[in-house]
Coordinates of C-alpha atoms (C1' of nucleotides) in Angstrom, one line a residue:
Chain A
M1 CA -13.0 18.5 -25.8
R2 CA -15.6 19.2 -28.2
T3 CA -16.5 22.5 -27.1
E4 CA -18.1 23.4 -30.4
G5 CA -21.4 22.7 -31.6
R6 CA -21.7 20.6 -34.5
A7 CA -19.9 18.1 -35.7
K8 CA -18.0 17.4 -38.9
R9 CA -20.7 14.7 -40.7
L10 CA -19.0 12.2 -41.4
P11 CA -20.2 8.4 -42.8
R12 CA -21.7 5.6 -39.9
A13 CA -18.8 2.8 -39.8
V14 CA -16.2 6.1 -39.5
R15 CA -18.0 7.1 -36.5
E16 CA -18.8 3.9 -35.3
R17 CA -14.7 3.2 -35.0
Q18 CA -13.8 6.8 -33.5
I19 CA -16.6 5.5 -30.8
M20 CA -15.5 2.7 -29.6
D21 CA -11.8 3.7 -29.4
A22 CA -13.7 7.0 -27.3
A23 CA -15.3 3.7 -25.3
V24 CA -12.5 1.7 -25.0
D25 CA -10.4 5.1 -23.8
V26 CA -12.7 6.0 -21.2
F27 CA -14.1 2.8 -20.0
S28 CA -9.9 1.6 -19.5
R29 CA -8.9 5.0 -17.5
L30 CA -12.6 4.9 -14.7
G31 CA -13.8 1.3 -15.2
F32 CA -17.3 0.3 -16.5
H33 CA -19.5 1.6 -13.6
A34 CA -17.8 4.7 -13.3
A35 CA -17.4 5.3 -16.5
S36 CA -20.7 7.8 -18.0
M37 CA -21.7 7.9 -21.7
D38 CA -21.9 11.8 -21.8
E39 CA -18.3 11.8 -21.7
I40 CA -17.8 8.6 -23.6
S41 CA -19.3 10.8 -26.3
E42 CA -17.8 13.7 -25.2
V43 CA -13.9 12.1 -26.2
A44 CA -15.5 10.6 -29.2
G45 CA -16.2 13.9 -30.0
I46 CA -20.6 13.6 -30.9
S47 CA -23.8 14.2 -28.9
K48 CA -24.8 11.2 -27.1
P49 CA -27.7 10.5 -29.1
M50 CA -25.8 8.6 -31.6
L51 CA -23.6 6.9 -29.3
Y52 CA -27.2 4.7 -28.9
A53 CA -28.4 5.5 -32.8
Y54 CA -25.0 3.4 -33.2
L55 CA -23.6 1.2 -31.1
G56 CA -27.1 0.1 -28.7
S57 CA -26.8 0.4 -24.8
K58 CA -23.5 1.0 -22.3
E59 CA -24.3 -2.3 -21.7
E60 CA -23.1 -3.2 -25.6
L61 CA -20.9 -0.6 -26.1
F62 CA -19.2 -2.5 -22.9
A63 CA -19.1 -5.9 -24.5
I64 CA -18.8 -4.9 -28.3
C65 CA -14.8 -3.1 -26.9
I66 CA -14.0 -6.7 -24.8
R67 CA -15.2 -8.8 -28.2
R68 CA -13.1 -6.1 -29.7
E69 CA -10.1 -5.7 -28.2
A70 CA -9.7 -9.9 -27.0
T71 CA -9.8 -10.7 -30.8
R72 CA -7.2 -8.5 -31.7
M73 CA -5.0 -9.2 -28.6
M74 CA -5.6 -13.4 -29.8
E75 CA -4.4 -12.4 -33.1
A76 CA -1.5 -10.9 -31.8
I77 CA -0.3 -14.2 -29.7
A78 CA -1.2 -16.3 -32.4
T79 CA 0.5 -14.7 -35.6
G80 CA 4.0 -14.9 -33.2
V81 CA 3.4 -18.4 -32.2
E82 CA 4.7 -21.1 -34.8
P83 CA 3.2 -24.5 -34.2
D84 CA 5.4 -28.1 -34.2
Q85 CA 7.7 -26.4 -32.8
E86 CA 9.7 -26.5 -29.8
P87 CA 7.4 -26.1 -26.3
D88 CA 9.8 -23.6 -24.7
V89 CA 10.0 -21.7 -28.4
Q90 CA 6.5 -22.3 -28.3
L91 CA 6.0 -20.3 -25.0
W92 CA 8.8 -17.6 -25.9
S93 CA 7.2 -16.7 -28.8
G94 CA 3.5 -16.5 -26.8
L95 CA 5.3 -14.5 -23.9
R96 CA 6.7 -11.9 -26.6
A97 CA 3.6 -11.4 -28.4
F98 CA 1.6 -10.8 -25.5
F99 CA 4.3 -8.6 -24.1
G100 CA 4.7 -6.6 -27.3
F101 CA 0.7 -6.1 -28.3
V102 CA 0.2 -4.6 -23.9
G103 CA 2.9 -2.2 -24.0
E104 CA 1.5 -0.9 -27.3
N105 CA -1.8 -1.4 -26.1
R106 CA -2.2 0.2 -22.1
A107 CA -5.7 1.2 -22.8
S108 CA -6.8 -2.2 -24.3
W109 CA -5.3 -4.4 -21.7
L110 CA -7.1 -2.2 -19.4
V111 CA -10.5 -2.8 -20.1
L112 CA -9.7 -6.6 -20.7
H113 CA -7.6 -7.6 -17.7
R114 CA -9.1 -4.9 -15.0
Q115 CA -12.3 -3.2 -16.2
A116 CA -13.9 -6.5 -17.3
S117 CA -13.2 -9.1 -14.9
T118 CA -14.7 -7.9 -12.1
Q119 CA -17.8 -7.1 -13.6
G120 CA -20.7 -9.8 -13.5
G121 CA -22.9 -8.7 -16.0
P122 CA -23.2 -10.2 -20.2
F123 CA -19.1 -9.2 -20.6
A124 CA -17.5 -12.5 -18.0
V125 CA -19.1 -14.6 -21.2
E126 CA -16.8 -12.9 -23.4
L127 CA -13.7 -12.0 -20.9
T128 CA -13.6 -16.0 -19.3
D129 CA -13.9 -17.0 -23.4
M130 CA -10.9 -15.3 -24.5
R131 CA -9.2 -16.2 -21.2
S132 CA -9.9 -19.8 -21.1
R133 CA -8.4 -19.9 -24.4
A134 CA -5.2 -18.6 -23.4
V135 CA -5.3 -21.2 -20.6
S136 CA -6.2 -24.6 -22.9
L137 CA -3.4 -23.2 -25.8
V138 CA -0.5 -23.3 -22.6
A139 CA -2.2 -26.3 -20.8
A140 CA -2.7 -28.2 -24.1
L141 CA 1.3 -27.2 -24.5
L142 CA 2.0 -28.4 -20.9
T143 CA 0.2 -31.4 -21.2
Q144 CA 1.9 -32.4 -25.0
S145 CA 5.1 -32.4 -24.0
T146 CA 5.0 -33.7 -20.6
K147 CA 6.5 -37.4 -19.9
A148 CA 4.8 -37.3 -16.4
P149 CA 1.9 -38.7 -15.7
A150 CA -0.3 -35.3 -15.5
T151 CA -3.9 -35.1 -14.9
V152 CA -6.7 -32.2 -17.2
L153 CA -6.8 -30.5 -13.6
E154 CA -3.3 -30.5 -12.7
A155 CA -2.4 -28.9 -16.1
E156 CA -4.9 -26.6 -16.5
S157 CA -4.3 -25.4 -12.7
L158 CA -0.7 -24.8 -14.1
A159 CA -1.3 -23.3 -17.0
A160 CA -4.0 -20.7 -15.0
A161 CA -1.4 -19.6 -12.7
L162 CA 1.1 -19.0 -16.3
V163 CA -0.7 -17.3 -17.4
G164 CA -2.0 -15.1 -14.1
A165 CA 1.6 -14.7 -13.5
G166 CA 1.7 -13.1 -17.2
E167 CA -1.2 -10.4 -16.7
S168 CA 0.5 -10.2 -13.4
L169 CA 4.0 -9.4 -14.7
A170 CA 2.1 -7.1 -17.3
E171 CA 0.5 -5.0 -14.4
W172 CA 4.0 -4.5 -13.2
W173 CA 5.3 -3.5 -15.9
L174 CA 3.0 -0.8 -16.7
D175 CA 4.4 1.1 -13.6
H176 CA 8.2 0.1 -14.4
P177 CA 7.7 0.9 -19.0
E178 CA 11.3 2.1 -18.6
E179 CA 11.6 -1.8 -18.9
P180 CA 11.7 -3.2 -22.9
A181 CA 9.4 -5.5 -23.5
G182 CA 11.6 -8.4 -24.0
V183 CA 13.1 -8.7 -20.8
V184 CA 10.4 -8.9 -19.2
A185 CA 9.2 -11.6 -21.7
A186 CA 12.8 -13.0 -21.1
R187 CA 12.5 -12.7 -16.9
L188 CA 8.9 -14.8 -17.0
M189 CA 9.9 -17.2 -19.9
N190 CA 12.7 -18.4 -17.4
L191 CA 10.6 -18.5 -14.1
V192 CA 7.9 -20.5 -15.2
W193 CA 10.4 -22.9 -17.8
M194 CA 13.8 -22.7 -15.3
G195 CA 11.7 -22.1 -11.7
F196 CA 13.3 -20.2 -8.9
G197 CA 14.9 -23.5 -7.6
D198 CA 17.7 -22.8 -11.3
L199 CA 17.4 -19.2 -11.2
V200 CA 19.2 -19.2 -7.5
E201 CA 21.7 -21.5 -9.3
G202 CA 22.3 -19.2 -11.7
N203 CA 20.9 -21.6 -14.4
V204 CA 19.4 -19.4 -16.7
W205 CA 17.0 -20.1 -20.3
H206 CA 18.5 -18.8 -23.4
P207 CA 16.7 -18.0 -26.6
P208 CA 17.2 -20.5 -29.6
S209 CA 18.7 -17.9 -31.5
R210 CA 21.9 -18.4 -29.3
R211 CA 21.3 -21.7 -28.5
Q212 CA 21.9 -21.5 -32.6
V213 CA 25.0 -20.1 -31.8
S214 CA 26.4 -22.2 -29.2
G215 CA 25.1 -25.6 -30.8
Chain B
M1 CA -33.4 -10.1 5.6
R2 CA -35.2 -7.6 8.0
T3 CA -38.6 -7.8 7.5
E4 CA -39.0 -7.2 11.2
G5 CA -39.4 -3.1 12.0
R6 CA -37.2 -2.5 14.6
A7 CA -33.9 -4.4 15.2
K8 CA -32.2 -5.6 19.1
R9 CA -30.9 -3.6 20.6
L10 CA -27.1 -4.2 20.3
P11 CA -23.7 -2.1 21.8
R12 CA -21.9 -0.5 19.1
A13 CA -18.8 -3.0 18.7
V14 CA -21.2 -5.6 18.0
R15 CA -22.8 -3.9 15.3
E16 CA -20.0 -2.9 14.2
R17 CA -18.5 -6.1 13.4
Q18 CA -21.8 -7.2 12.1
I19 CA -22.2 -4.2 9.6
M20 CA -18.5 -5.0 8.4
D21 CA -19.4 -8.5 7.8
A22 CA -22.0 -7.3 5.7
A23 CA -20.3 -4.9 3.6
V24 CA -17.6 -7.8 3.3
D25 CA -20.7 -10.0 2.0
V26 CA -22.2 -7.6 -0.6
F27 CA -19.0 -6.2 -1.8
S28 CA -17.7 -9.1 -2.9
R29 CA -21.0 -10.2 -4.8
L30 CA -21.1 -6.7 -7.0
G31 CA -18.5 -4.5 -6.8
F32 CA -17.8 -1.0 -4.9
H33 CA -19.8 0.6 -7.4
A34 CA -23.1 -1.5 -7.5
A35 CA -23.5 -2.7 -4.4
S36 CA -25.8 -0.4 -2.8
M37 CA -25.4 0.9 1.2
D38 CA -29.1 0.3 0.8
E39 CA -28.3 -3.5 0.8
I40 CA -25.2 -3.7 3.1
S41 CA -27.9 -2.0 6.1
E42 CA -29.9 -5.0 4.8
V43 CA -28.1 -7.7 5.1
A44 CA -26.7 -6.5 8.2
G45 CA -30.6 -6.4 9.6
I46 CA -30.2 -2.2 10.4
S47 CA -31.2 0.8 8.6
K48 CA -29.2 2.7 6.6
P49 CA -28.4 5.5 9.1
M50 CA -27.1 3.4 11.0
L51 CA -24.0 3.0 8.2
Y52 CA -23.4 6.2 8.6
A53 CA -23.7 6.6 12.4
Y54 CA -20.9 4.5 12.6
L55 CA -19.0 4.2 9.6
G56 CA -18.7 7.4 7.4
S57 CA -19.7 7.2 3.8
K58 CA -19.7 4.0 1.1
E59 CA -16.0 4.6 0.1
E60 CA -15.3 5.0 3.9
L61 CA -16.6 1.7 4.8
F62 CA -15.3 -0.2 1.7
A63 CA -11.6 1.4 2.6
I64 CA -12.1 -0.3 6.4
C65 CA -13.3 -3.7 4.9
I66 CA -10.3 -3.9 3.0
R67 CA -7.9 -3.2 5.8
R68 CA -9.5 -5.2 7.8
E69 CA -9.0 -8.4 5.4
A70 CA -5.5 -7.5 4.0
T71 CA -4.2 -7.9 7.9
R72 CA -5.9 -10.9 8.3
M73 CA -4.9 -12.4 6.1
M74 CA -0.9 -10.7 5.7
E75 CA -1.4 -11.8 9.5
A76 CA -2.4 -15.7 8.7
I77 CA 0.5 -15.7 6.3
A78 CA 3.2 -14.4 8.8
T79 CA 2.1 -17.0 11.4
G80 CA 2.6 -19.8 9.0
V81 CA 6.0 -18.9 8.1
E82 CA 9.0 -19.3 9.9
P83 CA 12.2 -17.1 9.0
D84 CA 15.9 -18.5 9.5
Q85 CA 14.9 -21.5 6.9
E86 CA 15.5 -22.7 3.2
P87 CA 14.0 -20.2 1.1
D88 CA 12.3 -23.1 -0.9
V89 CA 10.2 -24.0 2.5
Q90 CA 8.9 -20.5 3.7
L91 CA 7.8 -20.2 -0.2
W92 CA 6.4 -23.7 0.3
S93 CA 4.6 -22.3 4.1
G94 CA 3.9 -19.0 2.8
L95 CA 1.5 -20.4 0.0
R96 CA 0.4 -22.8 1.7
A97 CA -0.6 -20.5 5.3
F98 CA -2.0 -18.3 1.4
F99 CA -4.5 -21.3 -0.1
G100 CA -5.4 -22.2 3.4
F101 CA -6.9 -18.7 4.1
V102 CA -8.8 -18.2 0.5
G103 CA -10.2 -21.5 0.9
E104 CA -11.6 -20.4 4.8
N105 CA -12.0 -16.8 2.7
R106 CA -13.7 -16.8 -0.2
A107 CA -15.5 -13.2 0.2
S108 CA -12.5 -11.5 1.9
W109 CA -10.6 -12.3 -1.1
L110 CA -13.1 -11.4 -3.5
V111 CA -13.0 -8.2 -2.2
L112 CA -8.9 -8.2 -1.3
H113 CA -8.5 -9.4 -5.5
R114 CA -11.1 -8.2 -7.5
Q115 CA -13.0 -5.1 -5.9
A116 CA -10.4 -3.1 -4.4
S117 CA -7.8 -3.3 -7.6
T118 CA -10.3 -2.3 -10.2
Q119 CA -11.3 0.9 -8.0
G120 CA -9.4 3.9 -8.4
G121 CA -10.0 5.5 -5.4
P122 CA -8.5 6.0 -1.5
F123 CA -8.7 1.7 -1.4
A124 CA -6.1 1.2 -4.4
V125 CA -3.8 2.5 -1.7
E126 CA -4.9 0.4 1.4
L127 CA -4.5 -2.8 -1.5
T128 CA -1.3 -1.4 -3.3
D129 CA 0.5 -1.4 0.2
M130 CA -0.5 -4.8 1.4
R131 CA 0.4 -6.4 -2.4
S132 CA 3.5 -4.9 -2.4
R133 CA 4.3 -5.9 1.6
A134 CA 3.6 -8.8 -0.7
V135 CA 5.5 -8.7 -2.9
S136 CA 9.1 -7.6 -1.5
L137 CA 8.6 -10.4 1.5
V138 CA 9.5 -12.7 -1.9
A139 CA 12.0 -10.0 -4.1
A140 CA 13.5 -10.0 -0.3
L141 CA 13.3 -13.9 -0.1
L142 CA 14.8 -14.8 -3.8
T143 CA 17.5 -11.9 -3.3
Q144 CA 18.7 -13.3 -0.3
S145 CA 18.6 -16.7 -1.4
T146 CA 20.1 -16.0 -4.7
K147 CA 23.6 -16.4 -5.9
A148 CA 24.1 -14.8 -9.7
P149 CA 23.7 -11.1 -9.4
A150 CA 19.9 -10.1 -9.8
T151 CA 18.7 -6.0 -10.1
V152 CA 16.2 -5.1 -8.0
L153 CA 13.9 -4.7 -11.1
E154 CA 14.9 -8.2 -11.7
A155 CA 13.9 -9.4 -8.4
E156 CA 10.7 -7.3 -8.0
S157 CA 9.0 -8.3 -11.6
L158 CA 9.9 -12.8 -10.3
A159 CA 8.0 -11.6 -7.0
A160 CA 4.9 -9.8 -9.2
A161 CA 5.1 -13.0 -11.4
L162 CA 4.7 -15.6 -8.8
V163 CA 1.9 -13.2 -6.2
G164 CA 0.2 -12.7 -9.6
A165 CA 0.1 -16.6 -10.5
G166 CA -0.9 -17.0 -7.0
E167 CA -3.2 -15.0 -7.2
S168 CA -4.8 -16.4 -10.3
L169 CA -4.5 -19.6 -9.2
A170 CA -6.4 -18.4 -6.3
E171 CA -9.3 -17.2 -8.6
W172 CA -8.6 -20.3 -10.5
W173 CA -9.4 -22.7 -7.2
L174 CA -12.9 -20.7 -6.5
D175 CA -13.7 -22.6 -9.5
H176 CA -12.9 -26.1 -8.3
P177 CA -13.6 -26.2 -5.3
E178 CA -13.0 -29.8 -5.3
E179 CA -9.5 -29.9 -4.6
P180 CA -7.9 -29.7 -1.6
A181 CA -5.2 -26.0 -0.8
G182 CA -2.3 -28.5 -0.4
V183 CA -2.6 -29.9 -3.6
V184 CA -3.2 -26.5 -5.1
A185 CA -0.5 -25.0 -3.6
A186 CA 2.0 -27.5 -4.2
R187 CA 1.5 -27.3 -7.6
L188 CA 2.2 -23.7 -7.8
M189 CA 4.8 -24.9 -5.6
N190 CA 6.3 -27.2 -8.0
L191 CA 6.1 -24.4 -10.6
V192 CA 7.5 -21.4 -9.8
W193 CA 10.3 -23.8 -8.0
M194 CA 10.7 -26.4 -10.4
G195 CA 9.8 -24.7 -13.5
F196 CA 8.3 -26.4 -16.4
G197 CA 11.0 -28.0 -17.6
D198 CA 12.1 -29.8 -15.2
L199 CA 7.9 -31.0 -14.6
V200 CA 8.2 -31.9 -18.0
E201 CA 10.8 -34.1 -17.6
G202 CA 8.8 -35.7 -14.7
N203 CA 11.0 -33.7 -11.8
V204 CA 8.9 -32.5 -9.4
W205 CA 9.6 -30.6 -5.1
H206 CA 9.2 -32.6 -2.5
P207 CA 7.4 -31.0 1.0
P208 CA 10.4 -31.0 3.6
S209 CA 8.8 -34.0 5.3
R210 CA 9.6 -36.5 2.7
R211 CA 12.8 -34.5 2.5
Q212 CA 13.8 -35.5 6.4
V213 CA 12.8 -38.6 5.8
S214 CA 14.5 -39.9 2.2
G215 CA 18.0 -37.5 3.9
Chain C
dC1 C1' -36.4 24.2 -55.7
dC2 C1' -38.7 20.2 -53.1
dT3 C1' -38.3 15.3 -51.3
dG4 C1' -36.2 12.1 -48.7
dG5 C1' -32.6 10.1 -46.0
dT6 C1' -29.2 10.0 -42.6
dA7 C1' -26.3 12.3 -39.9
dC8 C1' -26.6 15.3 -35.5
dC9 C1' -28.6 18.4 -31.9
dT10 C1' -30.7 20.0 -27.6
dA11 C1' -33.0 19.2 -23.5
dC12 C1' -35.7 16.8 -21.5
dT13 C1' -37.5 12.0 -18.3
dC14 C1' -37.0 9.2 -14.6
dG15 C1' -35.2 5.9 -11.6
dC16 C1' -31.6 4.7 -8.7
dG17 C1' -28.7 6.0 -4.6
dA18 C1' -25.7 8.4 -1.7
dG19 C1' -26.9 11.4 2.4
dT20 C1' -29.6 13.2 5.7
dA21 C1' -33.5 15.6 9.2
dA22 C1' -35.9 14.5 12.3
dG23 C1' -38.0 12.1 15.4
dA24 C1' -39.4 7.0 18.8
dC25 C1' -38.3 3.3 21.4
dT26 C1' -34.8 1.8 25.1
dA27 C1' -32.1 1.5 28.9
dC28 C1' -29.8 3.3 33.4
dT29 C1' -29.1 6.6 37.0
dG30 C1' -30.8 9.6 40.6
Chain D
dC1 C1' -40.9 8.7 37.7
dA2 C1' -38.0 12.5 34.9
dG3 C1' -34.2 13.3 32.8
dT4 C1' -30.7 12.1 29.8
dA5 C1' -27.6 8.8 26.8
dG6 C1' -27.0 6.2 23.1
dT7 C1' -29.6 3.0 19.6
dC8 C1' -32.4 2.8 15.8
dT9 C1' -36.5 4.2 12.7
dT10 C1' -38.9 6.6 8.8
dA11 C1' -39.4 9.4 4.8
dC12 C1' -37.4 11.9 3.3
dT13 C1' -33.9 15.8 -0.5
dC14 C1' -30.4 15.7 -4.3
dG15 C1' -27.8 14.8 -8.1
dC16 C1' -26.0 12.0 -11.0
dG17 C1' -26.4 9.4 -15.0
dA18 C1' -29.2 5.9 -19.3
dG19 C1' -32.1 6.3 -22.0
dT20 C1' -35.2 9.5 -25.4
dA21 C1' -38.7 12.4 -27.5
dG22 C1' -38.3 16.0 -30.8
dG23 C1' -35.9 18.4 -33.3
dT24 C1' -31.7 20.9 -36.8
dA25 C1' -28.2 21.3 -41.1
dC26 C1' -26.9 18.7 -44.6
dC27 C1' -26.4 16.8 -48.9
dA28 C1' -28.6 13.1 -52.7
dG29 C1' -32.0 12.5 -56.7
dG30 C1' -35.6 14.9 -59.3

DNA sequence: CCTGGTACCTACTCGCGAGTAAGACTACTG
DNA sequence: CAGTAGTCTTACTCGCGAGTAGGTACCAGG
């Protein structure tokens, strides 16, 4: 709130972290344009010139936020996925990691998904980059494991659809936080692995633990 | 461009259409905040006070654009879907209609999907409304046709995922316009109906025409 | 106690864009 | 040729927010 006059003296590195946290918070709530540097400085608990002294312009600050959050998220997913496993298991791990991250980092997710994708500035680069890394990952997973002849475009577009389904479901989840991450992830897993066709018939996909129990 | 002094005198209804077309164009390119009323008036070929005289404030204008484009799109989809058909056929018709509309109305789609969903103002209402109509439609389709016991939340979240997949694939398509609408629609159809599990095995879904030929 | 360096501040400038006041042009009606 | 209703304009006001100038508090080392 920062109603008092002067802020406590802190080393630069610490302040920078505080500022970036505040920026992610404000950007996630208001979007890039509507967010003001005044409000960010307010939330961060310091005055505006500090922002400029430490993090440069508004655009730079936004780009820095995106880069940081994107990295955190991709690392969370990469950590959760074991290569050299069955395709469905890899996909399942990725989905669990993704929804886990979103659940614990709402603000990060909002900045990444909503705000960044809209603004056409230098941010689109950062964002498109991360998104295409995700798409490529899925596309590779699909390509390497399919037996049917598939074009690159085909794999890529399917991957885009899957990533979009994940994003959209994450968005939906924000309005239904009572659902556990695992349940939401499992639903998407069933949709994209089994398809409506199977689900309508009552056929579902089971995670590996059950498979080992029954096998 | 409007480098000349005075615009030709036209009846109000016609001007309003021109203004709305211009607004959709500018909003789709720049987003709500970055778009300026000056630029919209420029593109529309008239002066700024006309905007305010005819369409009210900037927010009103944006809301009007969203409402108009959303209605056009929902009508396009509704026209393409025949109720009382097999679930997969209904889904297929809907997807075809959707991608058909997006292909022929890039600007409309951008305004609806990117711009409107981001701004938190009174627009979110219009947008969320249309989106949930779409989600409900799919959810109903799924619920009514499934044999397995499914909760409302389950159907709704799957529908959200499917709608998101469609949106995302439409976005991807904007970067790969060389692909025909039908091909893109068919890919999504295969993904959500058959699932990766089947696709990996080479099993694909066929549209009804082939089915009749082979049946 | 001075000297410098770093954290931090108040109080501005300045441009951009939403919205408006006040009037000018056109056309139809008698 | 008035009069009047509707179209269209130029030329403003005014607030908001990005970015800055020019300081003040605090902590070293001498």
